[in-house]
Structures are given as structure tokens and as C-alpha cells.
Amino acid sequence: MAPYCEECRWNFLTGTATSYTPIAPANRPAGPPPAAPSAPSAPAAPAVPRDPFGYHDSRPSQVNRPAEPLGAEPTHHQAPPPYAAQAPAPPQPRADDDWVLSPPSQAEPPRPQGWTAHIGPDRDYFMAMMRRSGPEASGLNLPAYAPPKQLPLQGNQVAIGRRRHSTGEAPDIDLAVPPEDPGVSHQHAVLVQQPDGSWAVVDQNSTNGTTVNGGEEPIQPYVPVQLQDGDRVHVGAWTTITVRRG
């Protein structure tokens, strides 16, 4: 029921042969194309108007062509392919891989370090005081032995001085404990904690003054002097207070 023959290109709708010349197969020897065969003997058919659809060689006929089978499309109820069931798990590192790095350990935050005062006689300071003092200092002697003393610096202020026997009032750093330093005033100086946690020394208008790090001149009264780790505060006749952090 095709409108024309695929081999000879005879158009049954128009009753004529088309001018299309089939391409010679690859195994056919080259030569002039064969002449179109004559129309087969058949009973005369009624005249049919020329094909209005314009059949030609560039577009094969779609008339009476069987439907091409289509692949079954999955419905919404069909299960997905096995590979889409779940995402592939990432590769697990092996112990023998060079690129495997251990996770960084959670380092503990640095703990605030406290300050400590180390108190004791200082021979160098005593000799410097003797050179600067008058004849009244000739009777002073450096203690032959004094146990080392340490005091953690806590609170906002640490008082330096000597106990008052009349009232029993004693400072935080009491230099009246043997060996007593006679050159220290009862309210000699104060160590004051700063906002950043460090400390400063303030002279309380003492009789013999306060020096820092072997200085020749005493610091001004009531004026804070910032201290660093390892700084030395000199008071009295021979006492040195060394502040250390940690």
C-alpha cells in the first residue's frame, strides 16, 4: 500500500516514475545508472491529482509506516536504579597512607600566670646604701643568714612595711620579722595590680625612699612605677623584693 516503490521509485499516486536515481551500492561496479524500468502492465487506474504532499527523495513517506517501538518509560512507582539508592560512601583513610593526618588536638587555653614576690637581704643593695648614707649607718650590719621568703601577689594591693607593736597592725610583707630591717618605714610602699594583671610599685612617702633595679635616686612618692618580670624593688637598709611572673 506504499505510494511508490522503494526500488524503482514508481509513484502509484501520479502513475509516473520519479527522476530520482538510486545511489549505486558500494559493491556495484561504477557505470551509467540503469534506465528506469518501464511501468508494469496493470489495469488503467483513474487519474489521480499530483501528490499535494510533495514526496521527494529527501523525506521518506510517513504514510502507513508502522509505529516504531518505544522503550518502556519507568513510572513514578518504579524503584530507582541500584546505584542511585544511596550516595557512595567516601573512601576511608588507611593507616599506611602517607597523607593521613591526625586531627589537631584541642589545645587548652593558656592559664593566667600569677605573680610572686621573692624577699630577702641583698648585699649589692646594702653596699650601695652604705656608700650613700651618712655616719648614722655605720652601725648597720648585713644579716649573716635570712631564710628565703616568697609571697604570692594577690588582691589589688600588697602593702610593704613593718608591724606596729603598739596596735599589732601588720602589712602584707612584714619586714619586722627577724632579721628586722630597721630602715623600712611602717607604711613604706604598696604593690598595686594593674588592669592587665601586671604590678606597679608606689612609694608611700617613706623615710628612706624606694628604688628600683639598683637605681641611685628613689622613685617619687605616690607615683606608680610599672614593674616587669624580674624587676627588683629596694627598700630599707638591705631588703630587695624581686617580682616574678609564673
mmCIF file of C-alpha atoms in Angstrom:
data_model
loop_
_atom_site.group_PDB
_atom_site.id
_atom_site.type_symbol
_atom_site.label_atom_id
_atom_site.label_comp_id
_atom_site.label_asym_id
_atom_site.label_seq_id
_atom_site.Cartn_x
_atom_site.Cartn_y
_atom_site.Cartn_z
ATOM 1 C CA MET A 1 0.000 0.000 0.000
ATOM 2 C CA ALA A 2 3.025 2.312 -0.301
ATOM 3 C CA PRO A 3 2.523 5.305 -2.625
ATOM 4 C CA TYR A 4 5.681 4.480 -4.561
ATOM 5 C CA CYS A 5 8.196 1.688 -4.964
ATOM 6 C CA GLU A 6 11.394 1.968 -2.932
ATOM 7 C CA GLU A 7 13.379 0.097 -5.646
ATOM 8 C CA CYS A 8 12.255 1.638 -8.914
ATOM 9 C CA ARG A 9 10.709 4.800 -7.463
ATOM 10 C CA TRP A 10 7.418 4.294 -9.378
ATOM 11 C CA ASN A 11 4.808 6.661 -7.966
ATOM 12 C CA PHE A 12 1.438 4.930 -7.841
ATOM 13 C CA LEU A 13 -0.347 8.165 -6.999
ATOM 14 C CA THR A 14 0.775 10.021 -10.143
ATOM 15 C CA GLY A 15 1.282 6.954 -12.366
ATOM 16 C CA THR A 16 4.757 8.107 -13.372
ATOM 17 C CA ALA A 17 8.325 7.256 -12.467
ATOM 18 C CA THR A 18 10.265 9.778 -10.433
ATOM 19 C CA SER A 19 13.506 11.313 -11.672
ATOM 20 C CA TYR A 20 15.365 10.057 -8.588
ATOM 21 C CA THR A 21 18.312 7.844 -9.375
ATOM 22 C CA PRO A 22 19.181 5.446 -6.542
ATOM 23 C CA ILE A 23 22.759 5.579 -5.296
ATOM 24 C CA ALA A 24 24.686 2.619 -6.537
ATOM 25 C CA PRO A 25 25.683 0.179 -3.774
ATOM 26 C CA ALA A 26 29.369 0.103 -2.766
ATOM 27 C CA ASN A 27 29.943 -3.335 -4.369
ATOM 28 C CA ARG A 28 28.298 -2.425 -7.666
ATOM 29 C CA PRO A 29 30.767 -1.509 -10.452
ATOM 30 C CA ALA A 30 30.784 2.114 -11.481
ATOM 31 C CA GLY A 31 28.940 2.949 -14.637
ATOM 32 C CA PRO A 32 25.976 4.815 -16.034
ATOM 33 C CA PRO A 33 22.891 4.447 -13.927
ATOM 34 C CA PRO A 34 20.423 1.902 -15.215
ATOM 35 C CA ALA A 35 17.425 3.184 -17.048
ATOM 36 C CA ALA A 36 14.246 3.372 -15.136
ATOM 37 C CA PRO A 37 12.172 0.253 -15.827
ATOM 38 C CA SER A 38 9.001 0.614 -17.716
ATOM 39 C CA ALA A 39 5.775 0.660 -15.835
ATOM 40 C CA PRO A 40 4.387 -2.805 -15.195
ATOM 41 C CA SER A 41 1.290 -3.803 -17.020
ATOM 42 C CA ALA A 42 -1.675 -3.043 -14.864
ATOM 43 C CA PRO A 43 -5.227 -2.057 -15.406
ATOM 44 C CA ALA A 44 -5.670 1.579 -16.066
ATOM 45 C CA ALA A 45 -6.216 3.490 -12.932
ATOM 46 C CA PRO A 46 -8.304 6.601 -12.694
ATOM 47 C CA ALA A 47 -6.453 9.842 -12.981
ATOM 48 C CA VAL A 48 -5.196 10.965 -9.598
ATOM 49 C CA PRO A 49 -4.141 14.541 -8.991
ATOM 50 C CA ARG A 50 -0.467 15.173 -8.411
ATOM 51 C CA ASP A 51 0.757 14.442 -4.921
ATOM 52 C CA PRO A 52 -0.058 17.552 -2.884
ATOM 53 C CA PHE A 53 2.372 16.471 -0.160
ATOM 54 C CA GLY A 54 5.376 16.748 -2.486
ATOM 55 C CA TYR A 55 7.038 13.421 -1.850
ATOM 56 C CA HIS A 56 10.700 13.566 -2.767
ATOM 57 C CA ASP A 57 13.900 11.755 -2.018
ATOM 58 C CA SER A 58 14.941 13.908 0.931
ATOM 59 C CA ARG A 59 11.991 12.896 3.123
ATOM 60 C CA PRO A 60 10.670 9.326 3.056
ATOM 61 C CA SER A 61 6.954 8.806 3.271
ATOM 62 C CA GLN A 62 5.299 8.543 6.664
ATOM 63 C CA VAL A 63 2.094 7.026 5.299
ATOM 64 C CA ASN A 64 1.194 3.566 6.526
ATOM 65 C CA ARG A 65 4.600 3.242 8.187
ATOM 66 C CA PRO A 66 4.432 1.010 11.260
ATOM 67 C CA ALA A 67 4.989 2.735 14.553
ATOM 68 C CA GLU A 68 8.463 2.353 15.912
ATOM 69 C CA PRO A 69 8.638 0.567 19.255
ATOM 70 C CA LEU A 70 9.494 2.834 22.107
ATOM 71 C CA GLY A 71 11.394 1.788 25.203
ATOM 72 C CA ALA A 72 9.259 1.404 28.280
ATOM 73 C CA GLU A 73 9.467 4.522 30.331
ATOM 74 C CA PRO A 74 9.674 3.983 34.081
ATOM 75 C CA THR A 75 6.666 5.090 36.016
ATOM 76 C CA HIS A 76 6.778 7.054 39.239
ATOM 77 C CA HIS A 77 6.243 3.840 41.190
ATOM 78 C CA GLN A 78 9.287 2.095 39.754
ATOM 79 C CA ALA A 79 12.298 1.750 42.041
ATOM 80 C CA PRO A 80 15.354 3.820 41.092
ATOM 81 C CA PRO A 81 18.457 2.081 39.764
ATOM 82 C CA PRO A 82 20.594 0.371 42.383
ATOM 83 C CA TYR A 83 23.379 2.896 42.050
ATOM 84 C CA ALA A 84 21.009 5.761 42.958
ATOM 85 C CA ALA A 85 19.761 4.131 46.139
ATOM 86 C CA GLN A 86 22.330 5.989 48.199
ATOM 87 C CA ALA A 87 25.376 8.176 47.666
ATOM 88 C CA PRO A 88 28.683 6.304 47.662
ATOM 89 C CA ALA A 89 30.499 6.465 50.961
ATOM 90 C CA PRO A 90 33.724 8.483 50.960
ATOM 91 C CA PRO A 91 36.938 6.448 50.997
ATOM 92 C CA GLN A 92 38.147 5.652 54.454
ATOM 93 C CA PRO A 93 41.777 6.642 55.144
ATOM 94 C CA ARG A 94 44.152 3.818 55.822
ATOM 95 C CA ALA A 95 46.817 3.710 58.465
ATOM 96 C CA ASP A 96 49.589 3.202 55.887
ATOM 97 C CA ASP A 97 48.689 6.239 53.771
ATOM 98 C CA ASP A 98 51.255 8.991 53.991
ATOM 99 C CA TRP A 99 48.677 11.721 53.519
ATOM 100 C CA VAL A 100 46.568 10.715 56.520
ATOM 101 C CA LEU A 101 46.859 13.440 59.133
ATOM 102 C CA SER A 102 45.579 13.259 62.638
ATOM 103 C CA PRO A 103 43.060 15.928 63.586
ATOM 104 C CA PRO A 104 44.569 18.809 65.533
ATOM 105 C CA SER A 105 44.256 18.416 69.238
ATOM 106 C CA GLN A 106 42.204 20.918 71.125
ATOM 107 C CA ALA A 107 44.836 22.877 72.981
ATOM 108 C CA GLU A 108 43.824 24.141 76.350
ATOM 109 C CA PRO A 109 43.623 27.919 76.651
ATOM 110 C CA PRO A 110 46.623 29.438 78.395
ATOM 111 C CA ARG A 111 46.058 29.803 82.065
ATOM 112 C CA PRO A 112 46.731 33.167 83.631
ATOM 113 C CA GLN A 113 50.072 33.181 85.378
ATOM 114 C CA GLY A 114 50.296 34.631 88.853
ATOM 115 C CA TRP A 115 52.980 36.856 90.261
ATOM 116 C CA THR A 116 55.209 36.106 93.224
ATOM 117 C CA ALA A 117 57.371 38.347 95.417
ATOM 118 C CA HIS A 118 60.776 36.964 96.457
ATOM 119 C CA ILE A 119 62.017 38.758 99.588
ATOM 120 C CA GLY A 120 65.467 38.718 101.177
ATOM 121 C CA PRO A 121 68.635 40.647 102.028
ATOM 122 C CA ASP A 122 70.665 41.960 99.068
ATOM 123 C CA ARG A 123 74.393 42.505 99.575
ATOM 124 C CA ASP A 124 74.844 44.704 96.493
ATOM 125 C CA TYR A 125 71.995 46.954 97.549
ATOM 126 C CA PHE A 126 73.313 47.094 101.138
ATOM 127 C CA MET A 127 76.792 48.209 99.968
ATOM 128 C CA ALA A 128 75.272 50.892 97.729
ATOM 129 C CA MET A 129 73.182 52.157 100.652
ATOM 130 C CA MET A 130 76.233 52.333 102.905
ATOM 131 C CA ARG A 131 78.088 54.464 100.357
ATOM 132 C CA ARG A 132 75.186 56.881 100.067
ATOM 133 C CA SER A 133 74.382 57.060 103.785
ATOM 134 C CA GLY A 134 75.977 59.186 106.459
ATOM 135 C CA PRO A 135 77.749 58.240 109.704
ATOM 136 C CA GLU A 136 74.476 57.084 111.256
ATOM 137 C CA ALA A 137 74.539 53.999 109.030
ATOM 138 C CA SER A 138 77.919 52.828 110.301
ATOM 139 C CA GLY A 139 76.305 50.611 112.935
ATOM 140 C CA LEU A 140 74.280 48.599 110.436
ATOM 141 C CA ASN A 141 75.354 45.085 109.529
ATOM 142 C CA LEU A 142 74.041 42.809 106.805
ATOM 143 C CA PRO A 143 72.377 39.732 108.316
ATOM 144 C CA ALA A 144 74.600 36.692 108.098
ATOM 145 C CA TYR A 145 71.632 34.470 107.268
ATOM 146 C CA ALA A 146 67.998 35.030 106.343
ATOM 147 C CA PRO A 147 65.639 32.279 105.133
ATOM 148 C CA PRO A 148 64.242 32.952 101.669
ATOM 149 C CA LYS A 149 60.676 34.218 101.639
ATOM 150 C CA GLN A 150 58.084 34.067 98.895
ATOM 151 C CA LEU A 151 54.659 35.639 98.852
ATOM 152 C CA PRO A 152 52.040 35.218 96.088
ATOM 153 C CA LEU A 153 50.770 38.603 94.967
ATOM 154 C CA GLN A 154 47.001 38.523 95.362
ATOM 155 C CA GLY A 155 44.262 41.086 95.558
ATOM 156 C CA ASN A 156 44.513 44.671 94.372
ATOM 157 C CA GLN A 157 47.261 45.869 96.734
ATOM 158 C CA VAL A 158 50.116 44.341 98.692
ATOM 159 C CA ALA A 159 51.480 46.564 101.479
ATOM 160 C CA ILE A 160 55.208 46.684 102.318
ATOM 161 C CA GLY A 161 56.364 47.871 105.765
ATOM 162 C CA ARG A 162 56.857 46.877 109.384
ATOM 163 C CA ARG A 163 54.437 45.771 112.058
ATOM 164 C CA ARG A 164 53.314 48.324 114.649
ATOM 165 C CA HIS A 165 53.777 46.698 118.019
ATOM 166 C CA SER A 166 51.502 49.217 119.692
ATOM 167 C CA THR A 167 48.488 48.349 117.577
ATOM 168 C CA GLY A 168 49.505 44.976 116.147
ATOM 169 C CA GLU A 169 48.786 46.223 112.622
ATOM 170 C CA ALA A 170 50.977 44.340 110.132
ATOM 171 C CA PRO A 171 51.446 44.839 106.372
ATOM 172 C CA ASP A 172 51.326 42.021 103.833
ATOM 173 C CA ILE A 173 55.121 41.995 103.521
ATOM 174 C CA ASP A 174 56.193 42.452 107.142
ATOM 175 C CA LEU A 175 59.897 43.272 107.359
ATOM 176 C CA ALA A 176 59.807 43.447 111.147
ATOM 177 C CA VAL A 177 60.139 39.646 111.233
ATOM 178 C CA PRO A 178 63.746 38.702 112.103
ATOM 179 C CA PRO A 179 66.062 39.680 110.696
ATOM 180 C CA GLU A 180 64.270 43.014 111.020
ATOM 181 C CA ASP A 181 65.236 45.735 108.553
ATOM 182 C CA PRO A 182 65.427 48.964 110.601
ATOM 183 C CA GLY A 183 65.462 51.176 107.504
ATOM 184 C CA VAL A 184 61.887 50.240 106.478
ATOM 185 C CA SER A 185 59.016 52.539 107.439
ATOM 186 C CA HIS A 186 55.832 51.124 108.939
ATOM 187 C CA GLN A 187 53.956 52.108 105.757
ATOM 188 C CA HIS A 188 56.788 52.092 103.300
ATOM 189 C CA ALA A 189 55.382 51.171 99.838
ATOM 190 C CA VAL A 190 52.493 49.414 98.109
ATOM 191 C CA LEU A 191 52.429 46.979 95.183
ATOM 192 C CA VAL A 192 49.353 47.792 93.062
ATOM 193 C CA GLN A 193 47.858 45.419 90.491
ATOM 194 C CA GLN A 194 47.272 46.948 87.057
ATOM 195 C CA PRO A 195 44.272 46.298 84.739
ATOM 196 C CA ASP A 196 46.341 43.937 82.552
ATOM 197 C CA GLY A 197 47.329 41.800 85.559
ATOM 198 C CA SER A 198 50.813 43.243 85.972
ATOM 199 C CA TRP A 199 52.021 45.151 89.025
ATOM 200 C CA ALA A 200 53.390 48.588 89.875
ATOM 201 C CA VAL A 201 55.123 49.920 92.998
ATOM 202 C CA VAL A 202 54.092 53.130 94.764
ATOM 203 C CA ASP A 203 56.230 54.694 97.482
ATOM 204 C CA GLN A 204 54.168 55.914 100.460
ATOM 205 C CA ASN A 205 56.438 58.883 101.220
ATOM 206 C CA SER A 206 58.740 56.625 103.233
ATOM 207 C CA THR A 207 61.648 57.977 105.312
ATOM 208 C CA ASN A 208 64.458 56.341 103.314
ATOM 209 C CA GLY A 209 62.674 56.066 99.973
ATOM 210 C CA THR A 210 62.253 53.236 97.448
ATOM 211 C CA THR A 211 64.485 52.437 94.477
ATOM 212 C CA VAL A 212 64.039 50.078 91.529
ATOM 213 C CA ASN A 213 66.650 47.890 89.788
ATOM 214 C CA GLY A 214 69.602 49.397 91.623
ATOM 215 C CA GLY A 215 68.738 52.993 90.791
ATOM 216 C CA GLU A 216 70.599 55.772 92.597
ATOM 217 C CA GLU A 217 67.597 58.048 93.002
ATOM 218 C CA PRO A 218 64.430 56.960 94.825
ATOM 219 C CA ILE A 219 61.143 56.989 92.963
ATOM 220 C CA GLN A 220 58.701 59.841 93.522
ATOM 221 C CA PRO A 221 56.168 59.309 96.319
ATOM 222 C CA TYR A 222 52.637 58.311 95.300
ATOM 223 C CA VAL A 223 53.627 57.883 91.652
ATOM 224 C CA PRO A 224 53.147 54.296 90.336
ATOM 225 C CA VAL A 225 56.167 52.737 88.634
ATOM 226 C CA GLN A 226 55.368 49.851 86.298
ATOM 227 C CA LEU A 227 57.187 46.598 87.059
ATOM 228 C CA GLN A 228 58.244 43.868 84.648
ATOM 229 C CA ASP A 229 59.022 40.226 85.285
ATOM 230 C CA GLY A 230 62.263 40.076 87.278
ATOM 231 C CA ASP A 231 62.309 43.724 88.398
ATOM 232 C CA ARG A 232 63.794 44.448 91.852
ATOM 233 C CA VAL A 233 62.296 46.808 94.412
ATOM 234 C CA HIS A 234 64.749 48.006 97.099
ATOM 235 C CA VAL A 235 63.547 49.209 100.498
ATOM 236 C CA GLY A 236 65.165 49.820 103.909
ATOM 237 C CA ALA A 237 68.813 49.061 104.535
ATOM 238 C CA TRP A 238 69.210 45.754 102.693
ATOM 239 C CA THR A 239 65.850 44.307 101.588
ATOM 240 C CA THR A 240 65.189 43.584 97.932
ATOM 241 C CA ILE A 241 61.787 42.389 96.679
ATOM 242 C CA THR A 242 62.001 40.697 93.272
ATOM 243 C CA VAL A 243 58.691 40.258 91.424
ATOM 244 C CA ARG A 244 58.412 37.237 89.130
ATOM 245 C CA ARG A 245 55.622 36.108 86.893
ATOM 246 C CA GLY A 246 54.609 32.455 86.929
#
